[in-house]
XYZ file of C-alpha atoms in Angstrom:
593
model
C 72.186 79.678 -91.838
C 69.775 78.802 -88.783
C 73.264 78.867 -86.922
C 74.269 82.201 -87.898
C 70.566 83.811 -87.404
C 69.181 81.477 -84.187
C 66.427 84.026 -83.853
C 66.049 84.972 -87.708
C 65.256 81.435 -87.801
C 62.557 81.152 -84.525
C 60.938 84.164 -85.867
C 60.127 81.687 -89.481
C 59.199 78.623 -87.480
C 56.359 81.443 -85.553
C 55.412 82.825 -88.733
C 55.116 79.152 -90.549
C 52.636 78.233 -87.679
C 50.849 81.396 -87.622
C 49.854 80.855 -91.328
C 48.812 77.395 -90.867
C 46.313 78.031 -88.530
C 42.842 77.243 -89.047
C 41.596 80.842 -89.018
C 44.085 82.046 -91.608
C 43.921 78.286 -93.687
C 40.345 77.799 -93.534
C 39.482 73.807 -94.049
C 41.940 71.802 -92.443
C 42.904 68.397 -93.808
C 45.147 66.187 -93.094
C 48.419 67.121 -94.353
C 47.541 70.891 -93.142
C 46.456 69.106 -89.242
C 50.245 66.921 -89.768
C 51.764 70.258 -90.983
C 50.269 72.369 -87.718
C 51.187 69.241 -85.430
C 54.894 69.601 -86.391
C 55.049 73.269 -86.180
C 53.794 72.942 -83.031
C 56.634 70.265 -81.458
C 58.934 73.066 -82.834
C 57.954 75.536 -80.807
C 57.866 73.740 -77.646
C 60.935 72.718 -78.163
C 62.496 75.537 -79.060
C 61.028 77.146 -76.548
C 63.651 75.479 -73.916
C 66.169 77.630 -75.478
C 64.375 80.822 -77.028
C 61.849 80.842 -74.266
C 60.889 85.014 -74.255
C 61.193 84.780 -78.167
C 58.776 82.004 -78.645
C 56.146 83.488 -75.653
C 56.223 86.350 -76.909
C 55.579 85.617 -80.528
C 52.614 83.365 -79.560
C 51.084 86.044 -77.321
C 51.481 87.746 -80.189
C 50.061 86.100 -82.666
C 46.719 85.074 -79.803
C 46.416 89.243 -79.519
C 46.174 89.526 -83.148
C 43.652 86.328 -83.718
C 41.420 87.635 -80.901
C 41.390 91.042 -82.487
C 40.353 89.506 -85.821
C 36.701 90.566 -87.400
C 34.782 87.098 -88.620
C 31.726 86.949 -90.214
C 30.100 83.319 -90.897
C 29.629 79.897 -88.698
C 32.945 78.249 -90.593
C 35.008 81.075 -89.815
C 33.771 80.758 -86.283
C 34.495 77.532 -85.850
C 38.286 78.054 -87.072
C 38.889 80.866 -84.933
C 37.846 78.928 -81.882
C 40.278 76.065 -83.352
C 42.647 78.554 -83.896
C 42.571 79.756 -80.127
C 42.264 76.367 -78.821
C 46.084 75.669 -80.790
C 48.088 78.686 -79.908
C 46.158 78.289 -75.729
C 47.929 74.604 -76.171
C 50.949 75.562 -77.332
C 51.619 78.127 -74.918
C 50.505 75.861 -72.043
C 53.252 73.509 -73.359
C 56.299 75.975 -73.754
C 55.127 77.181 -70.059
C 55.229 73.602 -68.828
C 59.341 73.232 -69.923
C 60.043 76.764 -68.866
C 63.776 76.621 -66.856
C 63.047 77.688 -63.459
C 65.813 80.024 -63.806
C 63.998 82.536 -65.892
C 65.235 85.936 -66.247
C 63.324 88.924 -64.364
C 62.366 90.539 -68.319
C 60.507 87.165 -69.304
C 58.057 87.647 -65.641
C 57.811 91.277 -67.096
C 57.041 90.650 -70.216
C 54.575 87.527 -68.931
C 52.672 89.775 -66.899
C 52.090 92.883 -69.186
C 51.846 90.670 -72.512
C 50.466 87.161 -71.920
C 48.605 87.765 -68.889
C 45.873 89.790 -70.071
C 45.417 87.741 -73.141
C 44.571 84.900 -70.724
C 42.535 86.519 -68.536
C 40.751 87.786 -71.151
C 39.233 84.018 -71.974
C 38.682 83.191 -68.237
C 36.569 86.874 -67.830
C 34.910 87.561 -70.883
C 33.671 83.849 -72.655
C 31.153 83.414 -70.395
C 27.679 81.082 -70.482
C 26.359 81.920 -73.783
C 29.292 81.897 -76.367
C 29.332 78.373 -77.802
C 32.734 77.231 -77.028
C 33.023 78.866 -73.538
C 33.785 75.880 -71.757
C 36.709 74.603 -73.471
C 38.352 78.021 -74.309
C 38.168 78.974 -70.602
C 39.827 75.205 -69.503
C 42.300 75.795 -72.035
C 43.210 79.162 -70.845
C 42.887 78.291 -67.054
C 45.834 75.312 -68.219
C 47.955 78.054 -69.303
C 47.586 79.973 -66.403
C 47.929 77.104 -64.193
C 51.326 76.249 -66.277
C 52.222 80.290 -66.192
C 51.583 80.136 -62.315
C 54.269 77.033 -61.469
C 57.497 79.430 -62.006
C 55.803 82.849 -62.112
C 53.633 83.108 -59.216
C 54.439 86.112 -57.726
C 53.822 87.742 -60.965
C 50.067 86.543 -61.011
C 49.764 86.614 -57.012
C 50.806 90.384 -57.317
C 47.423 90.897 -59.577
C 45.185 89.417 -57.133
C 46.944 90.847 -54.319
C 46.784 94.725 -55.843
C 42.917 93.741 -57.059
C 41.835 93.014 -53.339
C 43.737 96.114 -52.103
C 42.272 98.237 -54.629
C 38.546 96.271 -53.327
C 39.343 97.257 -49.622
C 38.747 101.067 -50.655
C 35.903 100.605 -53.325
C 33.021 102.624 -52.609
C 30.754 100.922 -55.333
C 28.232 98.334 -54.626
C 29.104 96.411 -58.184
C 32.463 95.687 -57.820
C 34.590 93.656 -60.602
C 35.845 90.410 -58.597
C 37.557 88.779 -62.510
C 41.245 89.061 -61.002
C 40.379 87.337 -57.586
C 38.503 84.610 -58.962
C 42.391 83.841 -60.486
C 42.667 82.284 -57.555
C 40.382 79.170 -58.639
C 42.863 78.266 -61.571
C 46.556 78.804 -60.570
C 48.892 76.520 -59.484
C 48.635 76.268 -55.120
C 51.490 74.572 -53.260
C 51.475 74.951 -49.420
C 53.423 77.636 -48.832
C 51.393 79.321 -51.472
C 48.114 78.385 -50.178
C 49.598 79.945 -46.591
C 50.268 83.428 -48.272
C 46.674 83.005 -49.902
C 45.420 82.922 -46.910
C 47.321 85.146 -45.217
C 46.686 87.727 -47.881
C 42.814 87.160 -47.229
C 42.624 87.570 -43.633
C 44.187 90.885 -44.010
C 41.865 92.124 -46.413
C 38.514 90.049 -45.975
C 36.743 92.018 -43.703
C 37.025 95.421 -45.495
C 35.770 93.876 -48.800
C 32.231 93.746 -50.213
C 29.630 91.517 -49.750
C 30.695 90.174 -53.787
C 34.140 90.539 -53.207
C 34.098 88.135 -49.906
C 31.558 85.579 -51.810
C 34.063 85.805 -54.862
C 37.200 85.107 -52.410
C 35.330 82.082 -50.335
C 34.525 80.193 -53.378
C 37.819 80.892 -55.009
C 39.850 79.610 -52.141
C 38.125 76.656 -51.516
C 38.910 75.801 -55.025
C 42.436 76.496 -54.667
C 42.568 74.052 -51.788
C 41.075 70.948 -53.328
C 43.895 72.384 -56.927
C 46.470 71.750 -54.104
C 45.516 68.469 -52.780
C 44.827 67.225 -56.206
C 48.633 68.523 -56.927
C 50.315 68.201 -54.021
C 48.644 65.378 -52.242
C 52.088 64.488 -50.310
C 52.001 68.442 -48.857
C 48.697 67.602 -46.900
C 49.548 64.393 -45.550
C 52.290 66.027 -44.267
C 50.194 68.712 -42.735
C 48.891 66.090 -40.422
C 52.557 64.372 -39.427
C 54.101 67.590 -39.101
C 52.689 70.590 -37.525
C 52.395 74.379 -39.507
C 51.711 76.412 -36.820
C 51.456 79.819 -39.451
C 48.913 77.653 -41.780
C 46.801 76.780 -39.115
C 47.072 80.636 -37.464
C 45.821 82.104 -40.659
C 43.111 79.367 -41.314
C 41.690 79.989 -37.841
C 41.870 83.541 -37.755
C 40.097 83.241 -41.822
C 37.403 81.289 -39.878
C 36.459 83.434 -37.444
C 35.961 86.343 -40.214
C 33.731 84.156 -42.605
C 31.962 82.530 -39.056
C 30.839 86.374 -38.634
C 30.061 87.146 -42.609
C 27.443 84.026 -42.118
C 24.341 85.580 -40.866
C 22.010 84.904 -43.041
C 21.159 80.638 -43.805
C 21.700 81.078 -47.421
C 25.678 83.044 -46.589
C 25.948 79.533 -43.858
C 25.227 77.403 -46.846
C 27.898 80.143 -49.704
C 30.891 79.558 -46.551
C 30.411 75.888 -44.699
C 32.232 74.170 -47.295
C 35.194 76.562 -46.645
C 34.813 76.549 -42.963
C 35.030 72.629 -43.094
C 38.598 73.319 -45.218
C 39.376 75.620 -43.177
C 38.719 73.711 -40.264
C 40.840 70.587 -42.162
C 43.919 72.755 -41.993
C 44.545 73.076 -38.333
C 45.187 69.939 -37.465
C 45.876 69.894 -33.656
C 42.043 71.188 -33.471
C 40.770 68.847 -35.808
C 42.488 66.187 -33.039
C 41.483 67.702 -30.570
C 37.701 68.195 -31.639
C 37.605 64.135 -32.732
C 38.938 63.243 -28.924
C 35.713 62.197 -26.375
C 37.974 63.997 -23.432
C 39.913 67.064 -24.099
C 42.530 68.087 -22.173
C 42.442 70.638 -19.350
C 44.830 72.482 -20.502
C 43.293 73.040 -24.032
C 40.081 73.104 -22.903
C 38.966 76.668 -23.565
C 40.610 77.105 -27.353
C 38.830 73.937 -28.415
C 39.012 78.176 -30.763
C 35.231 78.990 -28.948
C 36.558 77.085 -31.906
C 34.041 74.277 -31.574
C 31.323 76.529 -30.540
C 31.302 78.413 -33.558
C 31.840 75.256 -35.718
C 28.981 73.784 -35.009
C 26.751 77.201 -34.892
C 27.847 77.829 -38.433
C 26.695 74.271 -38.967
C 23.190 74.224 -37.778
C 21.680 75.604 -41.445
C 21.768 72.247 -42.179
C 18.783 71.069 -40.078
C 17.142 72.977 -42.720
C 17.674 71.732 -46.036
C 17.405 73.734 -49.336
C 18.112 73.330 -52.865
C 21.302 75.563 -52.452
C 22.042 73.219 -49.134
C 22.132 70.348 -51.424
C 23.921 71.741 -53.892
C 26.590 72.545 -51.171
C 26.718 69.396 -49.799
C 27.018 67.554 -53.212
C 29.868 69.839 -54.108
C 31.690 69.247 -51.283
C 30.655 65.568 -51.235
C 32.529 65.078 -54.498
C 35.412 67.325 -53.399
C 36.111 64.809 -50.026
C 35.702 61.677 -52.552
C 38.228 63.313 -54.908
C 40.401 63.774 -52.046
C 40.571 60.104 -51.094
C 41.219 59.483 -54.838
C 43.890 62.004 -54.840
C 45.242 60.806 -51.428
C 43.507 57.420 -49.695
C 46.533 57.491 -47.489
C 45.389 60.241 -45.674
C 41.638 59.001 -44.762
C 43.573 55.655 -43.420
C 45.941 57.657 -40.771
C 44.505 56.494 -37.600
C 47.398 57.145 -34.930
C 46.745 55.873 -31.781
C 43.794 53.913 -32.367
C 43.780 49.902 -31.601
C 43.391 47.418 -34.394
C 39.519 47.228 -33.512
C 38.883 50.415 -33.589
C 40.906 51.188 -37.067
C 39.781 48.109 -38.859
C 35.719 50.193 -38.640
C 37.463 53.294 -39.276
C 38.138 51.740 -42.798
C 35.039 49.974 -43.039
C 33.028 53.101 -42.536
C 35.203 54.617 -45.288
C 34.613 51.873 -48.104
C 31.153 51.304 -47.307
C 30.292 54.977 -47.308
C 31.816 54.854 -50.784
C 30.270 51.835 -52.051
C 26.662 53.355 -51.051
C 27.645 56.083 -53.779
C 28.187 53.927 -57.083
C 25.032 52.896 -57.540
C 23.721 56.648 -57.457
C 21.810 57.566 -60.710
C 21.435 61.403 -60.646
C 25.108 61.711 -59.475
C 27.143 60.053 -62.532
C 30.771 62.549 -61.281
C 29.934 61.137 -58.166
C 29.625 57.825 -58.663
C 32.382 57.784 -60.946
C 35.134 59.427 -58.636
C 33.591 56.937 -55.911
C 34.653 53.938 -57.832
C 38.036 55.283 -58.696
C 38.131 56.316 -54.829
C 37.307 52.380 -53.870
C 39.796 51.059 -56.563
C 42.893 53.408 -55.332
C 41.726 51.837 -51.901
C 42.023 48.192 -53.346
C 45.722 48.501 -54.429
C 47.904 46.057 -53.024
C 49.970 48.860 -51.015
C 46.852 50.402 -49.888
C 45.084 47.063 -48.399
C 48.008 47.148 -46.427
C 46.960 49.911 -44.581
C 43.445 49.258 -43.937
C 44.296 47.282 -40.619
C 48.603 47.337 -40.492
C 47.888 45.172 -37.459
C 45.874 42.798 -38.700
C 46.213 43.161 -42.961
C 45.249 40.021 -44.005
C 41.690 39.692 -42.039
C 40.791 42.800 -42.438
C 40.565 42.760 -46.191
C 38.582 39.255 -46.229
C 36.299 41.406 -43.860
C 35.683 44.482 -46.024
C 37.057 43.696 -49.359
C 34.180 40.657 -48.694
C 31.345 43.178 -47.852
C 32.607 45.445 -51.302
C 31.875 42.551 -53.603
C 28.631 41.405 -51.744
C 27.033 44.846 -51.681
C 27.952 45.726 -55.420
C 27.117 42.306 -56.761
C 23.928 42.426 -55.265
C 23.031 45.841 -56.819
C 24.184 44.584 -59.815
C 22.058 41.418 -59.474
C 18.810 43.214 -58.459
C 19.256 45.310 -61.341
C 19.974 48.851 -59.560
C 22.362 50.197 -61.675
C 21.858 52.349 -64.756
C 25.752 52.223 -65.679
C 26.187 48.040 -64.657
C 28.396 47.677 -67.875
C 30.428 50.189 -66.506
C 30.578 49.189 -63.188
C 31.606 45.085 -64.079
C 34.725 46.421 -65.965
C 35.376 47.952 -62.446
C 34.646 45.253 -60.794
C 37.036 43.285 -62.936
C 39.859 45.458 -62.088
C 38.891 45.441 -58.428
C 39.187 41.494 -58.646
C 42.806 41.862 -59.976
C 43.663 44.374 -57.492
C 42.535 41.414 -54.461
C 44.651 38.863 -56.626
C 47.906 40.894 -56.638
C 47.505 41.616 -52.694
C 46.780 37.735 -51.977
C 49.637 36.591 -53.916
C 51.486 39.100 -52.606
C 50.906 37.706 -49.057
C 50.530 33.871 -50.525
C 52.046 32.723 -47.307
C 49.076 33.412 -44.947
C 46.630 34.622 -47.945
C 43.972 31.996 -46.367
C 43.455 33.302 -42.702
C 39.978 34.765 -41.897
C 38.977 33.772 -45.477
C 36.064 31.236 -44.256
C 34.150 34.115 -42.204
C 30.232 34.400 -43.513
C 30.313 37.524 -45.122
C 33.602 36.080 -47.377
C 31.087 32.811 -48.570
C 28.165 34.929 -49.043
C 30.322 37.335 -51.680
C 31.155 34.221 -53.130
C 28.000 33.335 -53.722
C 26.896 36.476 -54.782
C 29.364 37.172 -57.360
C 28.753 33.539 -58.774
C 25.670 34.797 -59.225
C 26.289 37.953 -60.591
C 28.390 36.595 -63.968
C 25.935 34.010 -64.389
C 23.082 36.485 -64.656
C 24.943 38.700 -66.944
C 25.716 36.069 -69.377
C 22.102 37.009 -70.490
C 22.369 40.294 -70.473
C 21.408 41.937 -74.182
C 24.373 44.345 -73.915
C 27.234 42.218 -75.753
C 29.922 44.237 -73.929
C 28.929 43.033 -70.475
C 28.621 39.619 -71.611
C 32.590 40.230 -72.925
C 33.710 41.755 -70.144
C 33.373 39.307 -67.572
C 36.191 37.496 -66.092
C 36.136 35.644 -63.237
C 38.158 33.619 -60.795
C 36.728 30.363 -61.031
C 37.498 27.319 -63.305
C 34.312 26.672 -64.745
C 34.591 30.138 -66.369
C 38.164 29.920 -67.707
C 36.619 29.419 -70.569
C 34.009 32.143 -70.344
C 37.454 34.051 -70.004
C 38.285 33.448 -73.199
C 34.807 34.199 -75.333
C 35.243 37.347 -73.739
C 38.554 38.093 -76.387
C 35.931 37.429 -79.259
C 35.285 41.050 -79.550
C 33.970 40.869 -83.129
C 31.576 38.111 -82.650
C 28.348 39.245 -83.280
C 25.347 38.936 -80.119
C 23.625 35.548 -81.420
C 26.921 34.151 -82.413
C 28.467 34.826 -78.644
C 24.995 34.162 -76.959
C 25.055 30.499 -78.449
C 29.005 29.654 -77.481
C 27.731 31.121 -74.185
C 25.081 28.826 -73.695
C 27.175 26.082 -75.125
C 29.575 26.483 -72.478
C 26.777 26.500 -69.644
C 25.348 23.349 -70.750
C 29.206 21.721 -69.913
C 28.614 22.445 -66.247
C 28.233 19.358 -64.000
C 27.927 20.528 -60.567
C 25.161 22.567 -58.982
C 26.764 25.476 -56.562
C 24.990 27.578 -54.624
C 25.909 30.465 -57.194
C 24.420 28.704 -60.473
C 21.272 27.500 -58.188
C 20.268 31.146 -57.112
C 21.512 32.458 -60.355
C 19.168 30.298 -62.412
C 15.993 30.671 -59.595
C 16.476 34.687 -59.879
C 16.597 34.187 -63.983
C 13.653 32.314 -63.586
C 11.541 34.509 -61.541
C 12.668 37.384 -63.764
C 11.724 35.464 -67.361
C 8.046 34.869 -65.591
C 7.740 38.642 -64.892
C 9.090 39.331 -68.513
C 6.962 36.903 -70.160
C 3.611 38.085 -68.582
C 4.522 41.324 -69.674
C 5.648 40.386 -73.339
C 2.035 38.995 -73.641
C 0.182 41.973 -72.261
C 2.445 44.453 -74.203
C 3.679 42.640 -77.096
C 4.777 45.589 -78.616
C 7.373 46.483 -76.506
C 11.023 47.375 -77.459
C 12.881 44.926 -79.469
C 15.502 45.233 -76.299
C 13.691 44.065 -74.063
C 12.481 40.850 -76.119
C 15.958 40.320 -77.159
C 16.696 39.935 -73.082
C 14.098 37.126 -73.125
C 15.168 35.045 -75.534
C 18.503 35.426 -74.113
C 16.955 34.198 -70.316
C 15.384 31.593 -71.732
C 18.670 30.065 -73.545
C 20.025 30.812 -70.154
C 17.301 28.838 -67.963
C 17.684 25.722 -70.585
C 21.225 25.412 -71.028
C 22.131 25.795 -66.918
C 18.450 24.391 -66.211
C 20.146 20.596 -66.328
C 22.846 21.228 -63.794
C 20.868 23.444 -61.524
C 17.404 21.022 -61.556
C 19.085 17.613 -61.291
C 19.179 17.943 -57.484
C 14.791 19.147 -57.798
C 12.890 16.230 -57.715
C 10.014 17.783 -59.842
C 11.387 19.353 -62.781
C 10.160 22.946 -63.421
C 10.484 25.861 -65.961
C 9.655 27.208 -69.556
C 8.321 24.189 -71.411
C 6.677 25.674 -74.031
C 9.515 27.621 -75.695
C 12.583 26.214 -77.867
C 15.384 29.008 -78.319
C 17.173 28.767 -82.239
C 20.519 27.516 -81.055
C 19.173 24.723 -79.170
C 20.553 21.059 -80.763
């Protein structure tokens, strides 16, 4: 029968999952969440073949659930669940849309689906309990409706700024430009972005113009995120119309800066901006320019670093600003570290600090405690750096010694935050530090040949040391998960390596095969020594303050005991070359024998 009646039977399969949803179901369990699931799959899949049936009876069936009267906190909750479904669905079917499309299905996009979707990304603002996750879900389905229907959506932005140009009103309704922020931005898109703006900047309204700087520096970092390839390419081959209309956009927002507080609204755009002519941005990095290009280095320069000066003067919004756009440049080496390691024309000197400058800067941002996003995309920043492909281009001329060099300073600098106890999120950061550790194995056995050369330099003995250091000192740590994720490179810890599969030990059963495994250590290194000195100078601290404050947190006693198995069971190895014994005497932890 389904043969016969192909869209007899697509119109049952969008009925069946309209009366599954929450909001028409109530309660879901788990054969109705299965039963949703599996309509669902249907639809996207049928939605390869039937795509304007299946849109269109989703948009449908989201006009109708939006329209729907509620009344209670459950039936809330399963029209928001009910929203969230259909905004995933249609995201989905968008996603495997042919690119060959017919002209009715943009029609009927624009007219039907559209507004439906806008309608999430204007109207749940800050306030309505679910806001934030409706409007990412519908910003996905505009991003996915955007990929093969962009002129359809570009068309609304494009007719709302025209219709701005001639606005008389001082409140002016900027919903449709601030599109902009969520659609899906290629380069030659991006160019007729821009292109569109310079036309029509100047003529807007002070809201309008605010609305269309932070929108398109959004849409840039959307299209280095997705198209990180298009921007390295910017650099290696030159866009002369991109780099026209950025310029000519900078000069317009230079001249709507007059005020400190517009500088600090527009720098971050003006710095994008500024990253899309590249010839400039070349030219501008150069101690000598050339004669010949003296003068357009566009004035340029001049007003660059006028529009820059609002810094000397910092505010909250300033810092705001500069964290925003902080994160957006660390994001872009994540998206793209290839980019921030193009150094043409330098020698190997010279591009061997380029790329230290880089990772250190980086490495100064993990340990940051009021910036977690920060310090997060920094570590994901330094461990894109630390694949094996990656290292490669640190130094090309020199590969090998240049990552004993940096690579060295990473783990010295982390370890000793991590030893002096700097670091909110350590746990965290030692299951990055054990993937950075496989990441330097894979590029030294890659280059096994000559994996040895520059290796014996200072700083590459003192991260040695201070990683040694490091695992030993978290083997007391009261935080079971830290203990278990440590995995070092070093025999006397293959065996460590293994405890740290016993995930369902419990934290006095590891603790004692932890300290059983110290006491097996025979030589003293200079790791253990300064790992057990540290340890020891913390468990005095500790203890004084145990006895002042007895009742402190059961944590932080828990820590003690835990230092003082530590001190005993490495004590042996790490005092045998002391000719006066020291340390707690007066203190016997249970799992001694």
């Amino acid at each position: 029968m389904a043969a016969h009646k192909p869209v007899e039977w697509v119109q049952a399969v969008i009925n069946r999952f309209d009366e599954q949803l929450p909001v028409k179901t109530g309660h879901q369990n788990n054969h109705t969440k299965v039963s949703t699931e599996h309509n669902k799959e249907c639809l996207i899949n049928i939605s390869k073949y039937k795509f304007s049936h299946v849109i269109s009876g989703l948009t449908n069936i989201l006009k109708n659930v939006n329209n729907m009267r509620i009344f209670g906190e459950a039936a809330e909750k399963n029209l928001y669940l009910s929203q969230l479904i259909i905004l995933d669905t249609l995201e989905k079917c968008l996603a495997s849309q042919s690119k060959d499309c017919l002209r009715l299905d943009e029609t009927m996009l624009v007219k039907q689906l559209l507004p439906e979707i806008c309608h999430f990304i204007h109207t749940y603002r800050e306030g309505h309990q679910h806001a934030a996750e409706l409007r990412a879900s519908a910003s996905g389905v505009l991003f996915s409706l955007s990929c093969n229907n962009f002129n359809a959506v570009f068309s609304r932005i494009s007719t709302r700024l025209q219709e701005l140009t001639v606005c008389s009103e001082d409140t002016v309704d900027v919903h449709d430009i601030e599109l902009v922020q969520y659609i899906n931005v290629d380069c030659s898109k991006l160019k007729r972005l821009l292109q569109e703006t310079v036309l029509k900047f100047k003529a807007l309204k002070k809201p309008a113009q605010l609305a269309v700087i932070n929108s398109l520096e959004k849409a840039f970092w959307n299209w280095v995120e997705n198209y990180p390839d298009e921007f390295t390419m910017l650099y290696q081959r030159t866009q002369t119309d991109m780099a026209d209309a950025a310029e000519r956009l900078f000069d317009l927002v230079d001249s709507f800066a007059e005020s400190a507080k517009r500088k600090a609204a527009v720098w971050p755009l003006q710095i994008i901006l500024l990253i899309l002519c590249p010839e400039i941005t070349h030219i501008i990095s150069r101690e000598v320019v050339e004669e010949s290009k003296a003068n357009k280095t566009l004035s340029f320069k001049e007003k660059m670093t006028t529009s820059l000066k609002f810094k000397e003067k910092t505010t909250d919004l300033d810092t705001r600003s500069y964290k925003c756009l902080l994160l957006a440049l660390v994001k872009l080496i994540h998206a793209d570290p290839k980019l921030m390691l193009h150094n043409p024309g330098k020698q190997a000197q010279e591009t061997q600090s380029s790329t230290a400058e880089l990772i250190a800067g980086l490495v100064q941002l993990v340990p940051l405690v009021n910036t977690a996003q920060l310090s997060q995309e920094a570590m994901e920043a330094l461990l894109v750096l630390h694949l094996p492909e990656t290292i490669e281009l640190w130094n090309p001329q020199a590969p090998i010694e240049t990552f004993w060099d940096i690579s060295s300073l990473v783990l010295f600098l982390i370890c000793k935050k991590l030893i002096g106890h700097q670091m909110v999120n350590s746990t965290e950061v030692l299951k990055w530090l054990r993937e950075i550790l496989i990441c330097r194995n894979k590029f030294l056995l890659k280059n096994k040949e000559c994996a040895t050369q520059n290796s014996g330099i200072p700083i590459c003995r003192q991260a040695q040391t201070k990683l040694e250091v490091c695992l030993y000192m978290f083997l007391w740590s009261p935080d079971t998960e830290a203990v278990q994720n440590i995995l070092p490179n070093y025999a006397t810890f293959t065996e460590f390596a293994s405890v740290s599969n016993i995930m369902a030990t419990g934290r006095s059963t590891l603790q004692k095969r932890v300290m059983a495994l110290l006491r097996r250590i025979e030589h003293p290194t200079a790791g253990n020594t300064e790992a057990w000195e540290d340890t020891h100078a913390k468990w005095e601290q500790d203890t004084k303050q145990i006895l002042n404050f007895p009742k402190n947190k059961v944590e932080d006693g828990q820590e003690w005991i835990n230092m003082t198995g530590f001190l005993w069971a490495l004590g042996g190895v790490c005092l045998s070359q002391h000719s006066k014994p020291c340390g707690p005497t007066t203190y016997s932890p249970p799992w001694a024998p």
